[in-house]
mmCIF file of C-alpha atoms in Angstrom:
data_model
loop_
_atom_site.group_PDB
_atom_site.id
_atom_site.type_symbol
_atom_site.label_atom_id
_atom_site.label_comp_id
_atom_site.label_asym_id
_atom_site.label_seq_id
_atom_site.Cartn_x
_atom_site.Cartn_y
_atom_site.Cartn_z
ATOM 1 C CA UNK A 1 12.790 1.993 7.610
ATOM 2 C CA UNK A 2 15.734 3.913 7.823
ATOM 3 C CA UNK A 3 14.983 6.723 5.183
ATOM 4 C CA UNK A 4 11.168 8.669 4.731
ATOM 5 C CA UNK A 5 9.421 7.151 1.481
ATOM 6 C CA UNK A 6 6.542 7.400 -0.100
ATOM 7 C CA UNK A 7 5.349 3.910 -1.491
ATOM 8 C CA UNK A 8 2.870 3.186 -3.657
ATOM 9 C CA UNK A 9 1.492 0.235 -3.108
ATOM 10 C CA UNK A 10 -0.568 -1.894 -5.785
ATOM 11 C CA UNK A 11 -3.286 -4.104 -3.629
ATOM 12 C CA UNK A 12 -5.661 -6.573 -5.488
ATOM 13 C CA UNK A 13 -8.283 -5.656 -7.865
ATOM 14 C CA UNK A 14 -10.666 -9.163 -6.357
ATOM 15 C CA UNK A 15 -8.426 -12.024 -5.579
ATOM 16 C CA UNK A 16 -6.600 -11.174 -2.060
ATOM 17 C CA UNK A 17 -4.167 -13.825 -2.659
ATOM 18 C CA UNK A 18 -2.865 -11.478 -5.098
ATOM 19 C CA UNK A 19 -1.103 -8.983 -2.595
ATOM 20 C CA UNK A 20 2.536 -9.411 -2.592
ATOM 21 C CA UNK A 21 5.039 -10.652 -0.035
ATOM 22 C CA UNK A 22 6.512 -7.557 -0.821
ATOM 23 C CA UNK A 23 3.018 -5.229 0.236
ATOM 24 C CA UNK A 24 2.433 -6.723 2.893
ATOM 25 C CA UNK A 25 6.120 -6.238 4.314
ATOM 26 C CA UNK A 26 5.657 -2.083 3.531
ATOM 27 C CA UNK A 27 2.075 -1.750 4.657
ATOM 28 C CA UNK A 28 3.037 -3.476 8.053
ATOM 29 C CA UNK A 29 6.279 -1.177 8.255
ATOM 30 C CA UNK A 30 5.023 2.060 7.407
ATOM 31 C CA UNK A 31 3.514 4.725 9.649
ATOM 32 C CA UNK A 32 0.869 5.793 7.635
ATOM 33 C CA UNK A 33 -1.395 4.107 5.287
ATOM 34 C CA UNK A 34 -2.971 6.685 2.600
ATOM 35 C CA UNK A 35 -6.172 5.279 1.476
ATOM 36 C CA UNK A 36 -8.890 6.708 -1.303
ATOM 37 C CA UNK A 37 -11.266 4.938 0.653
ATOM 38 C CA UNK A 38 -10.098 4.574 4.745
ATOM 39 C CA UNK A 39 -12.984 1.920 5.092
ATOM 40 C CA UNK A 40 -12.545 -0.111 2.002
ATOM 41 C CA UNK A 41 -8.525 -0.241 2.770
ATOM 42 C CA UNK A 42 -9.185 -0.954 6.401
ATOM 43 C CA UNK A 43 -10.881 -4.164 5.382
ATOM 44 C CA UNK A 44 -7.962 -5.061 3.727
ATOM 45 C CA UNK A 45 -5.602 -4.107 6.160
ATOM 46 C CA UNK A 46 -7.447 -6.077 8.575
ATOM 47 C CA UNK A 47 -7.785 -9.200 6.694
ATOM 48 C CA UNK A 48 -3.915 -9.290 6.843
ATOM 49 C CA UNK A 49 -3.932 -8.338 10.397
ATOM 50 C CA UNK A 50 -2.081 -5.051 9.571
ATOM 51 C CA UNK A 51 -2.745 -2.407 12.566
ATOM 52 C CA UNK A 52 -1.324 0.550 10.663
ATOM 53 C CA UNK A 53 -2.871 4.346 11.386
ATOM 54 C CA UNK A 54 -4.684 5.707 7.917
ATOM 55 C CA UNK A 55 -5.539 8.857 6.626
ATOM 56 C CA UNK A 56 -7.797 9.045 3.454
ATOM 57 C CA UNK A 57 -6.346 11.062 0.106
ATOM 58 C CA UNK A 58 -9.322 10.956 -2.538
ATOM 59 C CA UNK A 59 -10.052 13.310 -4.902
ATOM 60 C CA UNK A 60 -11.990 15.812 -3.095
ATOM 61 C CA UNK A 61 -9.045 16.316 -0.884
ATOM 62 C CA UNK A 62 -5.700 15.158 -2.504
ATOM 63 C CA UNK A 63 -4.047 18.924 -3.062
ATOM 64 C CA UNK A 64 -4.789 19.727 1.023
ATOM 65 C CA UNK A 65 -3.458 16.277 1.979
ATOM 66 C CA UNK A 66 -0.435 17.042 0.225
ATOM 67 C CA UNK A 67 1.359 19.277 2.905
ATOM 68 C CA UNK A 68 0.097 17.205 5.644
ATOM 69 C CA UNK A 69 2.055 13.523 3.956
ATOM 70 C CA UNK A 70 5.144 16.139 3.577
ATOM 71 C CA UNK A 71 5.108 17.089 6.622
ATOM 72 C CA UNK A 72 4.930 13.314 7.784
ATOM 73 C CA UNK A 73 7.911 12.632 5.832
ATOM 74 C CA UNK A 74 9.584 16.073 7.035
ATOM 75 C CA UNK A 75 9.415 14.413 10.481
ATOM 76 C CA UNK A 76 10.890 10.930 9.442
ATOM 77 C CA UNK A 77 7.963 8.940 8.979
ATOM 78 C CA UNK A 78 7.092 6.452 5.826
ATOM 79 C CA UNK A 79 3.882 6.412 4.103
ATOM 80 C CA UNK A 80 2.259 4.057 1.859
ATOM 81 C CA UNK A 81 -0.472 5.437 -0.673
ATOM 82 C CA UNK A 82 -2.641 2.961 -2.129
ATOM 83 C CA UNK A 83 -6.338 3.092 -4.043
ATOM 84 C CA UNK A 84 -9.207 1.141 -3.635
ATOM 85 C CA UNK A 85 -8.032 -1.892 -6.266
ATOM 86 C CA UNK A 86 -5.158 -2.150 -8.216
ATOM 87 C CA UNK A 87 -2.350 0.539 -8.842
ATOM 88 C CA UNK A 88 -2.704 3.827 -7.399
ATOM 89 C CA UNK A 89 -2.636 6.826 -10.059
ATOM 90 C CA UNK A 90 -4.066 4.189 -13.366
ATOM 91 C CA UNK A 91 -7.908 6.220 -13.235
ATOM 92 C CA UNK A 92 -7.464 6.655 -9.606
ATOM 93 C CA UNK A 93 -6.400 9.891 -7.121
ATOM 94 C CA UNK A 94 -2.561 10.187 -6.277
ATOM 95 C CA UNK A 95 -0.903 12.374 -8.803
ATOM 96 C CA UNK A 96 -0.829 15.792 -6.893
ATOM 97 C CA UNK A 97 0.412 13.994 -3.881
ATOM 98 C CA UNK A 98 2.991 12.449 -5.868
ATOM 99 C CA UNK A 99 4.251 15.366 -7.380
ATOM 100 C CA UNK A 100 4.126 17.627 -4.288
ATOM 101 C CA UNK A 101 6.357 14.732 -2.565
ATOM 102 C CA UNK A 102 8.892 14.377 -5.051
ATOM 103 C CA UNK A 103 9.334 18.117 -5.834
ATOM 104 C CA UNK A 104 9.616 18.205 -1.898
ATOM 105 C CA UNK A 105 12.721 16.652 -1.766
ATOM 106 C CA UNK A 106 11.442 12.894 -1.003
ATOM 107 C CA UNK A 107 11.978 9.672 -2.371
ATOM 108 C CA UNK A 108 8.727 7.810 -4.000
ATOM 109 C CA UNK A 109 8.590 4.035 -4.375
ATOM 110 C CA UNK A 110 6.483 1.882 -6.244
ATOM 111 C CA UNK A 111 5.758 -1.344 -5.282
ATOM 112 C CA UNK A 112 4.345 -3.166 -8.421
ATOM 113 C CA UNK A 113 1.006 -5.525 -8.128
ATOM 114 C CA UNK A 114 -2.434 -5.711 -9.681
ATOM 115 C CA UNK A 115 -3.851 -3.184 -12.529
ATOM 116 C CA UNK A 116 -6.582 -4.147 -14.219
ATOM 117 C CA UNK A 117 -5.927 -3.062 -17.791
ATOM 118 C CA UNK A 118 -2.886 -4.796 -17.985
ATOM 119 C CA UNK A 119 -4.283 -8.444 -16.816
ATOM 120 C CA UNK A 120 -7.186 -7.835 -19.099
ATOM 121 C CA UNK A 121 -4.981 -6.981 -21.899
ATOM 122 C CA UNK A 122 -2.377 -9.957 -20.891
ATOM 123 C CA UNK A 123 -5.815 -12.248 -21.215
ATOM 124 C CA UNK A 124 -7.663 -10.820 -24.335
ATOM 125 C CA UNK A 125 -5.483 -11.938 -26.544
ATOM 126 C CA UNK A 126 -5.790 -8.208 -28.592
ATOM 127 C CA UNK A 127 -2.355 -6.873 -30.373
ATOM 128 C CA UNK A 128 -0.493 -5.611 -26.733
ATOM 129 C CA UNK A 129 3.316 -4.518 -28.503
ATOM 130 C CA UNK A 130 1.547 -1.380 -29.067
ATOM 131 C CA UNK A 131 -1.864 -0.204 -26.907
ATOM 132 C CA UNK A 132 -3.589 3.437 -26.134
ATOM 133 C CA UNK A 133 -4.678 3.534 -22.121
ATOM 134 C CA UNK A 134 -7.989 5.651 -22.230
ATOM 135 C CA UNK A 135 -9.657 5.180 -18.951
ATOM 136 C CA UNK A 136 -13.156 6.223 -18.155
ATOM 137 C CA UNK A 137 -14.893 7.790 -21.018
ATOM 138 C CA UNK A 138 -16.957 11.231 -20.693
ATOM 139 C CA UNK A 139 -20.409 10.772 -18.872
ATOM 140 C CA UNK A 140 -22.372 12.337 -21.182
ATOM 141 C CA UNK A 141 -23.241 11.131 -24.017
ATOM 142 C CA UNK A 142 -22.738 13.431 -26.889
ATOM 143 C CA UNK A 143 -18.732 13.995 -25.611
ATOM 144 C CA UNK A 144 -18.220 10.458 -25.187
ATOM 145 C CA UNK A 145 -19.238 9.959 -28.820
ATOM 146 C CA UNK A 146 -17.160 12.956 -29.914
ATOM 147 C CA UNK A 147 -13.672 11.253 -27.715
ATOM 148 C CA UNK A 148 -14.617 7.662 -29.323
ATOM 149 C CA UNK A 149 -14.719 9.282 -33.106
ATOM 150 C CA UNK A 150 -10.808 10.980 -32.629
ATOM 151 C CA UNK A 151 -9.946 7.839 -31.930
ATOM 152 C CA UNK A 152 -11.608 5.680 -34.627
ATOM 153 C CA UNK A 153 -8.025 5.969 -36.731
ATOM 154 C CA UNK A 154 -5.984 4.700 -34.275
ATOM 155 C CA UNK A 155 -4.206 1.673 -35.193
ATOM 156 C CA UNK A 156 -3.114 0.572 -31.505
ATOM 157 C CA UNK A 157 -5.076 -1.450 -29.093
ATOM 158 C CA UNK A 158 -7.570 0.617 -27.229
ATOM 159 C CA UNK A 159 -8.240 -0.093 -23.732
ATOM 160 C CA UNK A 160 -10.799 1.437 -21.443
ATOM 161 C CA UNK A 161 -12.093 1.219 -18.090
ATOM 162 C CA UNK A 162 -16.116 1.154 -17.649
ATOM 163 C CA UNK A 163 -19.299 0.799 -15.081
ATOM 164 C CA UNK A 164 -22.013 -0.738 -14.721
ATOM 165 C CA UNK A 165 -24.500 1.704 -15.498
ATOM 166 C CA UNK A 166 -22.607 2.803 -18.321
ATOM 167 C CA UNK A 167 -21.507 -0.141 -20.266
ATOM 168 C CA UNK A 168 -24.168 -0.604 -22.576
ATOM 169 C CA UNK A 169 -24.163 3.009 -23.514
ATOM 170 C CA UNK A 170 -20.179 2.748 -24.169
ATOM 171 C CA UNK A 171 -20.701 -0.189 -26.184
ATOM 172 C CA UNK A 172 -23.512 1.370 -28.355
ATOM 173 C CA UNK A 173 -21.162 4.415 -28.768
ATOM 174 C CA UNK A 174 -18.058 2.234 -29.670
ATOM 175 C CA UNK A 175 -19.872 -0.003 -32.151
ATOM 176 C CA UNK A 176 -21.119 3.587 -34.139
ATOM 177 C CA UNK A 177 -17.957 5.443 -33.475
ATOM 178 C CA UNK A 178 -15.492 2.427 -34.901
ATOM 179 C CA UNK A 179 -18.353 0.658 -36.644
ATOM 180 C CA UNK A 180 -20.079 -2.874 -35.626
ATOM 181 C CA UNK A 181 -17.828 -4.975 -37.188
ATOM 182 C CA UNK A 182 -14.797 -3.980 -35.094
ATOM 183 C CA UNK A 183 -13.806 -6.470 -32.839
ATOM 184 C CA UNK A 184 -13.436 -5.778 -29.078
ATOM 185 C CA UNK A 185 -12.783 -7.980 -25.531
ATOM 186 C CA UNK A 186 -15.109 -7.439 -22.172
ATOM 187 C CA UNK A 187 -12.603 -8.145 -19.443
ATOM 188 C CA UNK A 188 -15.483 -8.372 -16.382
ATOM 189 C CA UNK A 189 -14.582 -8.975 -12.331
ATOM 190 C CA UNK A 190 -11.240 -10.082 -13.067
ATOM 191 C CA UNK A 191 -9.236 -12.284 -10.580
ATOM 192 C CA UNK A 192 -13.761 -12.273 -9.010
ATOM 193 C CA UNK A 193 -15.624 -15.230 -8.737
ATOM 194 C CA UNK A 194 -18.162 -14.559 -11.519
ATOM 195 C CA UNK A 195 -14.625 -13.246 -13.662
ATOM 196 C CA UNK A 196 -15.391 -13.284 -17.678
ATOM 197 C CA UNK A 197 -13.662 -12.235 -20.454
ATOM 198 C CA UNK A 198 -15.360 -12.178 -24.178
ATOM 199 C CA UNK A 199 -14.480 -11.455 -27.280
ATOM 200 C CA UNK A 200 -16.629 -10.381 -30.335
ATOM 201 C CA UNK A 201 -17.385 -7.556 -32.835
ATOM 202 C CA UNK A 202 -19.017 -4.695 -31.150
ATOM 203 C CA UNK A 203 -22.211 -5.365 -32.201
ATOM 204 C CA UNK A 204 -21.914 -9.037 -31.499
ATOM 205 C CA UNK A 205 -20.731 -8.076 -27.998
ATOM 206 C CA UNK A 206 -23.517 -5.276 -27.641
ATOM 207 C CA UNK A 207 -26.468 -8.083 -28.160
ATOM 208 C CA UNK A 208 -24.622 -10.767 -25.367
ATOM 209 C CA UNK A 209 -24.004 -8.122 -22.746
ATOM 210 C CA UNK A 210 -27.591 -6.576 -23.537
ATOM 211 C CA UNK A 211 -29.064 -10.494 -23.809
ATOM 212 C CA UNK A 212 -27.669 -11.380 -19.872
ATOM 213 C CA UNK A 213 -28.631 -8.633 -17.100
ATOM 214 C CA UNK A 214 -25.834 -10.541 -14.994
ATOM 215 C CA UNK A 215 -23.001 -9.627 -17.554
ATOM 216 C CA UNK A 216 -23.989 -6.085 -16.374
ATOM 217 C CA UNK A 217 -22.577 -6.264 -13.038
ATOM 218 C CA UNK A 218 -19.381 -5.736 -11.873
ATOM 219 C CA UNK A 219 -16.343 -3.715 -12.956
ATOM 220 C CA UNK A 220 -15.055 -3.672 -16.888
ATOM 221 C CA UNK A 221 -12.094 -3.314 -18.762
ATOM 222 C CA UNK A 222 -13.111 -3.014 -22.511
ATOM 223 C CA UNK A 223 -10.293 -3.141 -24.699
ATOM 224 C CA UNK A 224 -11.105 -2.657 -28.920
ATOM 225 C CA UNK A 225 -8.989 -3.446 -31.688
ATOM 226 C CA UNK A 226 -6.829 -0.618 -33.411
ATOM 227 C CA UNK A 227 -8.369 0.313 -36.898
ATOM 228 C CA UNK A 228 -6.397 -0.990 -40.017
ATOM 229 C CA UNK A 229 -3.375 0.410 -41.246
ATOM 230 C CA UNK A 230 -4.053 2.735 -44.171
ATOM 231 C CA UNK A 231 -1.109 2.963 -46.782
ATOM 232 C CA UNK A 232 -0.099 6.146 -47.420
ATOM 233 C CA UNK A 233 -0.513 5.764 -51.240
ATOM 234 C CA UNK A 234 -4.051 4.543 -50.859
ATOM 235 C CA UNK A 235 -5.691 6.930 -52.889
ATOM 236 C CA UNK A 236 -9.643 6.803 -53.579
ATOM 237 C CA UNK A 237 -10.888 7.079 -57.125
ATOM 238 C CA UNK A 238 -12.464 10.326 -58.566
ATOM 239 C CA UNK A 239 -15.437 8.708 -58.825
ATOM 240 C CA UNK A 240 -15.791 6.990 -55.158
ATOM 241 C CA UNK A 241 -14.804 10.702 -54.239
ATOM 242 C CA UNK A 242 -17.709 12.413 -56.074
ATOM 243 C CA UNK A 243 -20.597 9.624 -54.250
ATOM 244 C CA UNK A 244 -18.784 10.546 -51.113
ATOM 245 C CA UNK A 245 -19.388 14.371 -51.299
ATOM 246 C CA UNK A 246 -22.962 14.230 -52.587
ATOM 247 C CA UNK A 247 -23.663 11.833 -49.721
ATOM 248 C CA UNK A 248 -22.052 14.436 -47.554
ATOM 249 C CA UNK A 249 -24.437 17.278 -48.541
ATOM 250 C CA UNK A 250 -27.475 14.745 -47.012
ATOM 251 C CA UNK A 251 -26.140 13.085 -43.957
ATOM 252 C CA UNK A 252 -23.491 13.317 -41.175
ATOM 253 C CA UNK A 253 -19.803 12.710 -41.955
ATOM 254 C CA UNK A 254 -20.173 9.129 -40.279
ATOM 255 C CA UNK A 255 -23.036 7.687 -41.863
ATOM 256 C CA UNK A 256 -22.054 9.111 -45.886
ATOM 257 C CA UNK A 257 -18.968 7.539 -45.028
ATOM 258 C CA UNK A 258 -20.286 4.262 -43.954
ATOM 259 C CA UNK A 259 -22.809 4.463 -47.126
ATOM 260 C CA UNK A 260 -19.960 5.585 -49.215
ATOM 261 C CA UNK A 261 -18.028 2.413 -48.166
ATOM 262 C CA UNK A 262 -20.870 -0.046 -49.131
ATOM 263 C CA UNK A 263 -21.611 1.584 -52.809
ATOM 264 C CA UNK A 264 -17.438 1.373 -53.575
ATOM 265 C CA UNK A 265 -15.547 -0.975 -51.433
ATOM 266 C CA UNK A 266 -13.318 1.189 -49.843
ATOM 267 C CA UNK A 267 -12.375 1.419 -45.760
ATOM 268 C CA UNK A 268 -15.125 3.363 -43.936
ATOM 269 C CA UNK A 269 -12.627 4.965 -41.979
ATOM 270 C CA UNK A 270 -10.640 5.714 -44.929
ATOM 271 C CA UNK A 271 -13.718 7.186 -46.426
ATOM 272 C CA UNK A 272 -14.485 9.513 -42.851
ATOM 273 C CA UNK A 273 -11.024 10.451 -42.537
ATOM 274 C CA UNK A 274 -10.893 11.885 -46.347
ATOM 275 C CA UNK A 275 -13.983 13.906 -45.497
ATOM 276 C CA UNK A 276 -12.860 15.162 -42.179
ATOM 277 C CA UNK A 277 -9.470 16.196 -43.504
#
């Protein structure tokens, strides 16, 4: 290589057929691999017969890393960054280093492959000319709520990344946050053997995933339907207003909303967002 680079190399999220011709060329030409995860990457590496050195960049350690890849490129050498599936930075470490390089002076590459989100959104057959890329929600419960309720008015495909031990909890919180009846695609082990993607309302989904321990497993891409466009001349009667507030005074914004909705016929969301505002 006849300039020092940076790459950043997307490697499969399952399926190692998926690594490209391209990859394969700059992780066998570089000096250095930069790995999240030296033993996970090393597998990979090795399945391709690549005999490359590594040094690991993960969260814990990306800003110290940072000067030592510089330095690397200060004396000439390439280095390729990559994560543990898929493309490096999408929920995954590589940012810092990326910013620290370029503002160095250096030249950073990508070289384009796998990311989950976008296959499961390509296959879930959701709106995708207009989509919101969450991620991984909050741990804890009461501020993952909180993020899935300012986003209940969103109009736009939303797409998040989840675990195994939290997916049933996510789903719960989705289904009250956007309400049951919003529909929603579980993208599971994509490009994997066991690889399933299914589509239902939230609740729907909620009861299948919690019916089938072995739809548990794996890694997830949940991606939910944007709420309804609300014209801006929609107004709500005086009288739909008036139930709404007394139902306010007795229960939380959600659930006098949701009531609200069933006495007069109007959006819940419509109903939640006049309260809120």
């Amino acid at each position: 290589m006849s300039e020092p680079v940076l790459y950043i190399v997307a490697t499969p999220i399952g399926n190692l057929a998926d690594l490209s011709e391209r990859a394969r060329e700059v992780l066998g030409s570089v000096d250095h691999v930069a790995a999240e995860d030296t033993r996970h990457s090393g597998r990979l590496l090795a399945h391709f017969n690549i005999k490359v050195p590594m040094i690991s960049v993960h969260d814990h350690n990306e800003r110290q890393r940072a000067e030592h890849v510089i330095n690397l490129l200060r004396n000439g050498e390439s280095i390729a960054l990559v994560s543990d599936a898929g493309t490096p930075l999408i929920s995954d470490p590589g940012f810092h280093l990326v910013r620290a390089v370029r503002e160095a002076g250096f030249r950073v590459s990508p070289v384009p492959g796998s990311c989950a989100f976008v296959a499961a959104l390509s296959a879930s057959g959701l709106p995708s000319d207009r989509f919101q890329f969450i991620g991984f929600l909050p741990a804890k419960s009461g501020a993952r709520l909180q993020a899935l309720e300012a986003l209940s008015e969103n109009t736009e495909t939303l797409v998040f990344y989840e675990s195994t031990h939290r997916i049933v909890d996510s789903l719960k919180a989705m289904s009250e946050a956007f309400g049951g009846d919003r529909y929603a695609v579980v993208a599971r082990e994509l490009t994997k053997t066991f690889e399933t993607i299914h589509g239902d309302n939230l609740e729907g989904l909620l009861e299948w995933i919690q019916a089938d321990a072995n739809q548990q497993r794996g890694e997830f891409v949940v991606l939910v339907q944007g709420a309804e466009k609300v014209l801006d001349d929609e107004s709500i009667n005086p009288e739909a207003e008036r139930i709404l507030r007394i139902l306010a005074k007795e229960m939380p914004p959600k659930k006098a909303a949701g009531v609200a909705a069933e006495i007069t016929g109007y959006k819940k969301n419509r109903l939640y967002q006049l309260l809120i505002d």
